[in-house]
PDB file of C-alpha atoms in Angstrom:
ATOM      1  CA  SER A   1     -15.136  25.342  30.076  1.00  0.00           C
ATOM      2  CA  LYS A   2     -13.103  23.487  27.506  1.00  0.00           C
ATOM      3  CA  GLN A   3     -12.418  19.833  27.930  1.00  0.00           C
ATOM      4  CA  VAL A   4      -9.636  17.852  26.320  1.00  0.00           C
ATOM      5  CA  LEU A   5      -9.939  14.346  25.016  1.00  0.00           C
ATOM      6  CA  SER A   6      -6.685  12.456  25.203  1.00  0.00           C
ATOM      7  CA  LEU A   7      -6.303   9.286  23.189  1.00  0.00           C
ATOM      8  CA  GLY A   8      -3.540   6.987  24.288  1.00  0.00           C
ATOM      9  CA  TYR A   9      -2.571   3.773  22.553  1.00  0.00           C
ATOM     10  CA  CYS A  10      -4.686   4.418  19.497  1.00  0.00           C
ATOM     11  CA  SER A  11      -3.869   4.187  15.857  1.00  0.00           C
ATOM     12  CA  CYS A  12      -5.168   6.211  12.982  1.00  0.00           C
ATOM     13  CA  ASP A  13      -6.300   4.641   9.705  1.00  0.00           C
ATOM     14  CA  ILE A  14      -4.248   7.181   7.767  1.00  0.00           C
ATOM     15  CA  ASP A  15      -1.093   6.261   9.687  1.00  0.00           C
ATOM     16  CA  GLN A  16      -1.791   2.576   9.038  1.00  0.00           C
ATOM     17  CA  PHE A  17      -2.464   3.307   5.375  1.00  0.00           C
ATOM     18  CA  PHE A  18       0.919   4.984   4.901  1.00  0.00           C
ATOM     19  CA  HIS A  19       2.765   2.456   7.078  1.00  0.00           C
ATOM     20  CA  GLN A  20       1.383  -0.512   5.131  1.00  0.00           C
ATOM     21  CA  ALA A  21       1.947   1.265   1.808  1.00  0.00           C
ATOM     22  CA  ASP A  22       5.593   1.999   2.678  1.00  0.00           C
ATOM     23  CA  LYS A  23       6.185  -1.592   3.786  1.00  0.00           C
ATOM     24  CA  GLY A  24       4.549  -2.928   0.623  1.00  0.00           C
ATOM     25  CA  LEU A  25       6.539  -0.628  -1.643  1.00  0.00           C
ATOM     26  CA  GLN A  26       9.766  -1.667   0.079  1.00  0.00           C
ATOM     27  CA  GLN A  27       8.918  -5.321  -0.478  1.00  0.00           C
ATOM     28  CA  ALA A  28       7.927  -4.669  -4.103  1.00  0.00           C
ATOM     29  CA  LYS A  29      11.251  -2.951  -4.725  1.00  0.00           C
ATOM     30  CA  LYS A  30      12.959  -6.171  -3.556  1.00  0.00           C
ATOM     31  CA  GLU A  31      10.520  -8.168  -5.732  1.00  0.00           C
ATOM     32  CA  ASN A  32       9.114  -9.893  -2.646  1.00  0.00           C
ATOM     33  CA  TRP A  33       5.646  -9.837  -4.171  1.00  0.00           C
ATOM     34  CA  TRP A  34       3.957 -12.123  -1.671  1.00  0.00           C
ATOM     35  CA  GLN A  35       4.928  -9.856   1.219  1.00  0.00           C
ATOM     36  CA  ALA A  36       4.203  -6.735  -0.818  1.00  0.00           C
ATOM     37  CA  GLY A  37       0.739  -8.094  -1.623  1.00  0.00           C
ATOM     38  CA  ASN A  38       0.006  -8.686   2.053  1.00  0.00           C
ATOM     39  CA  HIS A  39       0.765  -5.032   2.799  1.00  0.00           C
ATOM     40  CA  PHE A  40      -1.069  -3.757  -0.291  1.00  0.00           C
ATOM     41  CA  ASN A  41      -4.180  -5.746   0.640  1.00  0.00           C
ATOM     42  CA  LYS A  42      -4.142  -4.035   4.035  1.00  0.00           C
ATOM     43  CA  VAL A  43      -3.863  -0.674   2.274  1.00  0.00           C
ATOM     44  CA  LEU A  44      -6.873  -1.524   0.115  1.00  0.00           C
ATOM     45  CA  SER A  45      -8.877  -2.634   3.142  1.00  0.00           C
ATOM     46  CA  LEU A  46      -8.196   0.755   4.739  1.00  0.00           C
ATOM     47  CA  TRP A  47      -9.191   2.698   1.618  1.00  0.00           C
ATOM     48  CA  LYS A  48     -12.757   3.936   2.036  1.00  0.00           C
ATOM     49  CA  GLY A  49     -12.673   6.582  -0.675  1.00  0.00           C
ATOM     50  CA  PRO A  50     -11.613  10.204  -0.747  1.00  0.00           C
ATOM     51  CA  LEU A  51     -11.618  12.329   2.374  1.00  0.00           C
ATOM     52  CA  PRO A  52     -14.770  14.396   2.864  1.00  0.00           C
ATOM     53  CA  SER A  53     -13.056  17.496   1.491  1.00  0.00           C
ATOM     54  CA  ALA A  54     -16.236  19.563   1.644  1.00  0.00           C
ATOM     55  CA  HIS A  55     -15.762  19.615   5.413  1.00  0.00           C
ATOM     56  CA  PHE A  56     -11.973  20.025   5.440  1.00  0.00           C
ATOM     57  CA  GLN A  57     -10.854  22.766   3.090  1.00  0.00           C
ATOM     58  CA  CYS A  58      -7.624  23.653   4.859  1.00  0.00           C
ATOM     59  CA  GLU A  59      -4.292  23.379   3.053  1.00  0.00           C
ATOM     60  CA  ASP A  60      -3.033  20.559   5.295  1.00  0.00           C
ATOM     61  CA  MET A  61      -6.039  18.373   4.479  1.00  0.00           C
ATOM     62  CA  ILE A  62      -5.695  19.054   0.761  1.00  0.00           C
ATOM     63  CA  MET A  63      -2.015  18.066   0.906  1.00  0.00           C
ATOM     64  CA  LEU A  64      -2.862  14.940   2.917  1.00  0.00           C
ATOM     65  CA  GLU A  65      -5.493  13.945   0.357  1.00  0.00           C
ATOM     66  CA  ASP A  66      -2.940  14.457  -2.427  1.00  0.00           C
ATOM     67  CA  ASP A  67      -0.435  12.231  -0.601  1.00  0.00           C
ATOM     68  CA  ILE A  68      -3.033   9.496  -0.093  1.00  0.00           C
ATOM     69  CA  VAL A  69      -4.128   9.586  -3.739  1.00  0.00           C
ATOM     70  CA  HIS A  70      -0.526   9.646  -4.983  1.00  0.00           C
ATOM     71  CA  THR A  71       0.307   6.630  -2.799  1.00  0.00           C
ATOM     72  CA  LEU A  72      -2.716   4.635  -3.955  1.00  0.00           C
ATOM     73  CA  LYS A  73      -1.968   5.420  -7.610  1.00  0.00           C
ATOM     74  CA  HIS A  74       1.693   4.474  -7.161  1.00  0.00           C
ATOM     75  CA  ILE A  75       0.731   1.118  -5.663  1.00  0.00           C
ATOM     76  CA  ALA A  76      -1.728   0.450  -8.505  1.00  0.00           C
ATOM     77  CA  LYS A  77       0.873   1.239 -11.162  1.00  0.00           C
ATOM     78  CA  ILE A  78       3.352  -1.178  -9.584  1.00  0.00           C
ATOM     79  CA  TRP A  79       1.172  -3.964  -8.217  1.00  0.00           C
ATOM     80  CA  GLY A  80      -1.545  -3.991 -10.878  1.00  0.00           C
ATOM     81  CA  PRO A  81       0.760  -5.130 -13.701  1.00  0.00           C
ATOM     82  CA  TYR A  82       2.222  -7.835 -11.452  1.00  0.00           C
ATOM     83  CA  LEU A  83      -1.287  -9.176 -10.779  1.00  0.00           C
ATOM     84  CA  GLN A  84      -2.268  -8.860 -14.419  1.00  0.00           C
ATOM     85  CA  GLU A  85       0.805 -10.828 -15.586  1.00  0.00           C
ATOM     86  CA  ARG A  86      -0.298 -13.662 -13.298  1.00  0.00           C
ATOM     87  CA  ASN A  87      -3.846 -13.636 -14.667  1.00  0.00           C
ATOM     88  CA  LEU A  88      -5.253 -12.301 -11.401  1.00  0.00           C
ATOM     89  CA  PHE A  89      -7.584 -10.088 -13.383  1.00  0.00           C
ATOM     90  CA  ASN A  90     -10.188  -9.388 -10.683  1.00  0.00           C
ATOM     91  CA  GLU A  91      -7.520  -8.321  -8.199  1.00  0.00           C
ATOM     92  CA  ALA A  92      -5.805  -6.140 -10.804  1.00  0.00           C
ATOM     93  CA  ALA A  93      -9.121  -4.562 -11.857  1.00  0.00           C
ATOM     94  CA  ASN A  94      -9.931  -3.813  -8.209  1.00  0.00           C
ATOM     95  CA  ILE A  95      -6.707  -1.879  -7.594  1.00  0.00           C
ATOM     96  CA  TYR A  96      -6.798  -0.113 -10.972  1.00  0.00           C
ATOM     97  CA  GLU A  97     -10.412   0.981 -10.494  1.00  0.00           C
ATOM     98  CA  LYS A  98      -9.901   2.239  -6.961  1.00  0.00           C
ATOM     99  CA  ALA A  99      -6.843   4.229  -7.958  1.00  0.00           C
ATOM    100  CA  TRP A 100      -8.267   5.501 -11.248  1.00  0.00           C
ATOM    101  CA  LEU A 101     -11.436   6.793  -9.621  1.00  0.00           C
ATOM    102  CA  THR A 102      -9.306   9.017  -7.374  1.00  0.00           C
ATOM    103  CA  ASP A 103      -7.871  10.706 -10.486  1.00  0.00           C
ATOM    104  CA  ILE A 104      -9.955   9.839 -13.517  1.00  0.00           C
ATOM    105  CA  LEU A 105      -7.759  11.969 -15.785  1.00  0.00           C
ATOM    106  CA  ASP A 106      -4.744   9.734 -15.106  1.00  0.00           C
ATOM    107  CA  GLN A 107      -4.261   8.294 -18.569  1.00  0.00           C
ATOM    108  CA  GLN A 108      -1.769   5.640 -17.455  1.00  0.00           C
ATOM    109  CA  LEU A 109      -4.270   4.120 -15.017  1.00  0.00           C
ATOM    110  CA  ALA A 110      -7.072   4.412 -17.557  1.00  0.00           C
ATOM    111  CA  ARG A 111      -4.870   2.617 -20.083  1.00  0.00           C
ATOM    112  CA  GLN A 112      -3.921  -0.125 -17.611  1.00  0.00           C
ATOM    113  CA  LEU A 113      -7.589  -0.712 -16.825  1.00  0.00           C
ATOM    114  CA  TYR A 114      -8.583  -0.620 -20.501  1.00  0.00           C
ATOM    115  CA  THR A 115      -5.789  -3.071 -21.416  1.00  0.00           C
ATOM    116  CA  LEU A 116      -6.883  -5.427 -18.651  1.00  0.00           C
ATOM    117  CA  TYR A 117     -10.438  -5.450 -19.996  1.00  0.00           C
ATOM    118  CA  GLN A 118      -9.094  -6.004 -23.520  1.00  0.00           C
ATOM    119  CA  GLN A 119      -7.125  -9.016 -22.285  1.00  0.00           C
ATOM    120  CA  ARG A 120     -10.327 -10.410 -20.794  1.00  0.00           C
ATOM    121  CA  ASN A 121     -12.201  -9.623 -24.009  1.00  0.00           C
ATOM    122  CA  ASP A 122     -14.651  -7.586 -21.917  1.00  0.00           C
ATOM    123  CA  ARG A 123     -15.879  -5.118 -24.525  1.00  0.00           C
ATOM    124  CA  LYS A 124     -18.563  -3.711 -22.267  1.00  0.00           C
ATOM    125  CA  ARG A 125     -16.073  -2.639 -19.610  1.00  0.00           C
ATOM    126  CA  CYS A 126     -13.738  -1.288 -22.295  1.00  0.00           C
ATOM    127  CA  ARG A 127     -16.590   0.926 -23.522  1.00  0.00           C
ATOM    128  CA  VAL A 128     -17.465   1.991 -19.963  1.00  0.00           C
ATOM    129  CA  THR A 129     -13.842   2.928 -19.282  1.00  0.00           C
ATOM    130  CA  ILE A 130     -13.678   5.064 -22.447  1.00  0.00           C
ATOM    131  CA  LYS A 131     -17.050   6.628 -21.616  1.00  0.00           C
ATOM    132  CA  LYS A 132     -15.994   7.586 -18.072  1.00  0.00           C
ATOM    133  CA  TYR A 133     -12.682   8.946 -19.349  1.00  0.00           C
ATOM    134  CA  ARG A 134     -14.426  10.969 -22.078  1.00  0.00           C
ATOM    135  CA  GLU A 135     -16.982  12.350 -19.580  1.00  0.00           C
ATOM    136  CA  ALA A 136     -14.174  13.423 -17.242  1.00  0.00           C
ATOM    137  CA  LEU A 137     -12.386  15.200 -20.085  1.00  0.00           C
ATOM    138  CA  VAL A 138     -15.614  17.034 -20.980  1.00  0.00           C
ATOM    139  CA  LYS A 139     -16.175  17.952 -17.326  1.00  0.00           C
ATOM    140  CA  PHE A 140     -12.689  19.451 -17.137  1.00  0.00           C
ATOM    141  CA  ALA A 141     -13.305  21.544 -20.281  1.00  0.00           C
ATOM    142  CA  TYR A 142     -11.020  19.793 -22.748  1.00  0.00           C
ATOM    143  CA  THR A 143     -11.717  20.699 -26.353  1.00  0.00           C
ATOM    144  CA  THR A 144     -13.402  18.208 -28.679  1.00  0.00           C
ATOM    145  CA  GLU A 145     -10.116  17.746 -30.548  1.00  0.00           C
ATOM    146  CA  GLU A 146      -8.186  17.111 -27.329  1.00  0.00           C
ATOM    147  CA  ILE A 147     -10.808  14.614 -26.155  1.00  0.00           C
ATOM    148  CA  GLU A 148     -10.687  12.684 -29.420  1.00  0.00           C
ATOM    149  CA  GLU A 149      -6.891  12.622 -29.397  1.00  0.00           C
ATOM    150  CA  LEU A 150      -6.634  11.504 -25.758  1.00  0.00           C
ATOM    151  CA  CYS A 151      -9.243   8.781 -26.258  1.00  0.00           C
ATOM    152  CA  LYS A 152      -7.400   7.529 -29.355  1.00  0.00           C
ATOM    153  CA  GLU A 153      -4.166   7.483 -27.358  1.00  0.00           C
ATOM    154  CA  LEU A 154      -5.911   5.500 -24.659  1.00  0.00           C
ATOM    155  CA  ILE A 155      -7.260   2.924 -27.081  1.00  0.00           C
ATOM    156  CA  PHE A 156      -4.282   2.590 -29.403  1.00  0.00           C
ATOM    157  CA  ALA A 157      -1.315   3.236 -27.103  1.00  0.00           C
ATOM    158  CA  GLU A 158       1.312   0.609 -26.507  1.00  0.00           C
ATOM    159  CA  LYS A 159       0.795  -1.501 -23.404  1.00  0.00           C
ATOM    160  CA  PRO A 160       1.993   0.262 -20.232  1.00  0.00           C
TER     161      PRO A 160
END
């Protein structure tokens, strides 16, 4: 016989993730950065990495994962520069790294992270960022010429 588990008065991390992200983005749009940061910090505390997609290969889960990644990247691209402008380098690096590792081919996030490390004169992390980016390009079968061009763009592009 089948049994049903009913959960009343519970909340789901994913719902909280999107709720806090939406609230933070609304506050950021109004340039209420303190309030936005409070919501974004909650989002980051909920982020535990990508969904275990090996176990959930249905279309709905793939779309949900895409929405989560898109949201995290969007927050990083908005909030990271704000933190960086205020010399909150560790906080900016944290959000950039978390977002970039969800989509390592995202050149804008790679550039933001690389620029942050340049500002801190952290050559080692600059090299690591380029290395990870290059390895991802190789993994996704970019040609040698494309890899060299994209890495040059990353290093020599104007600040985001």
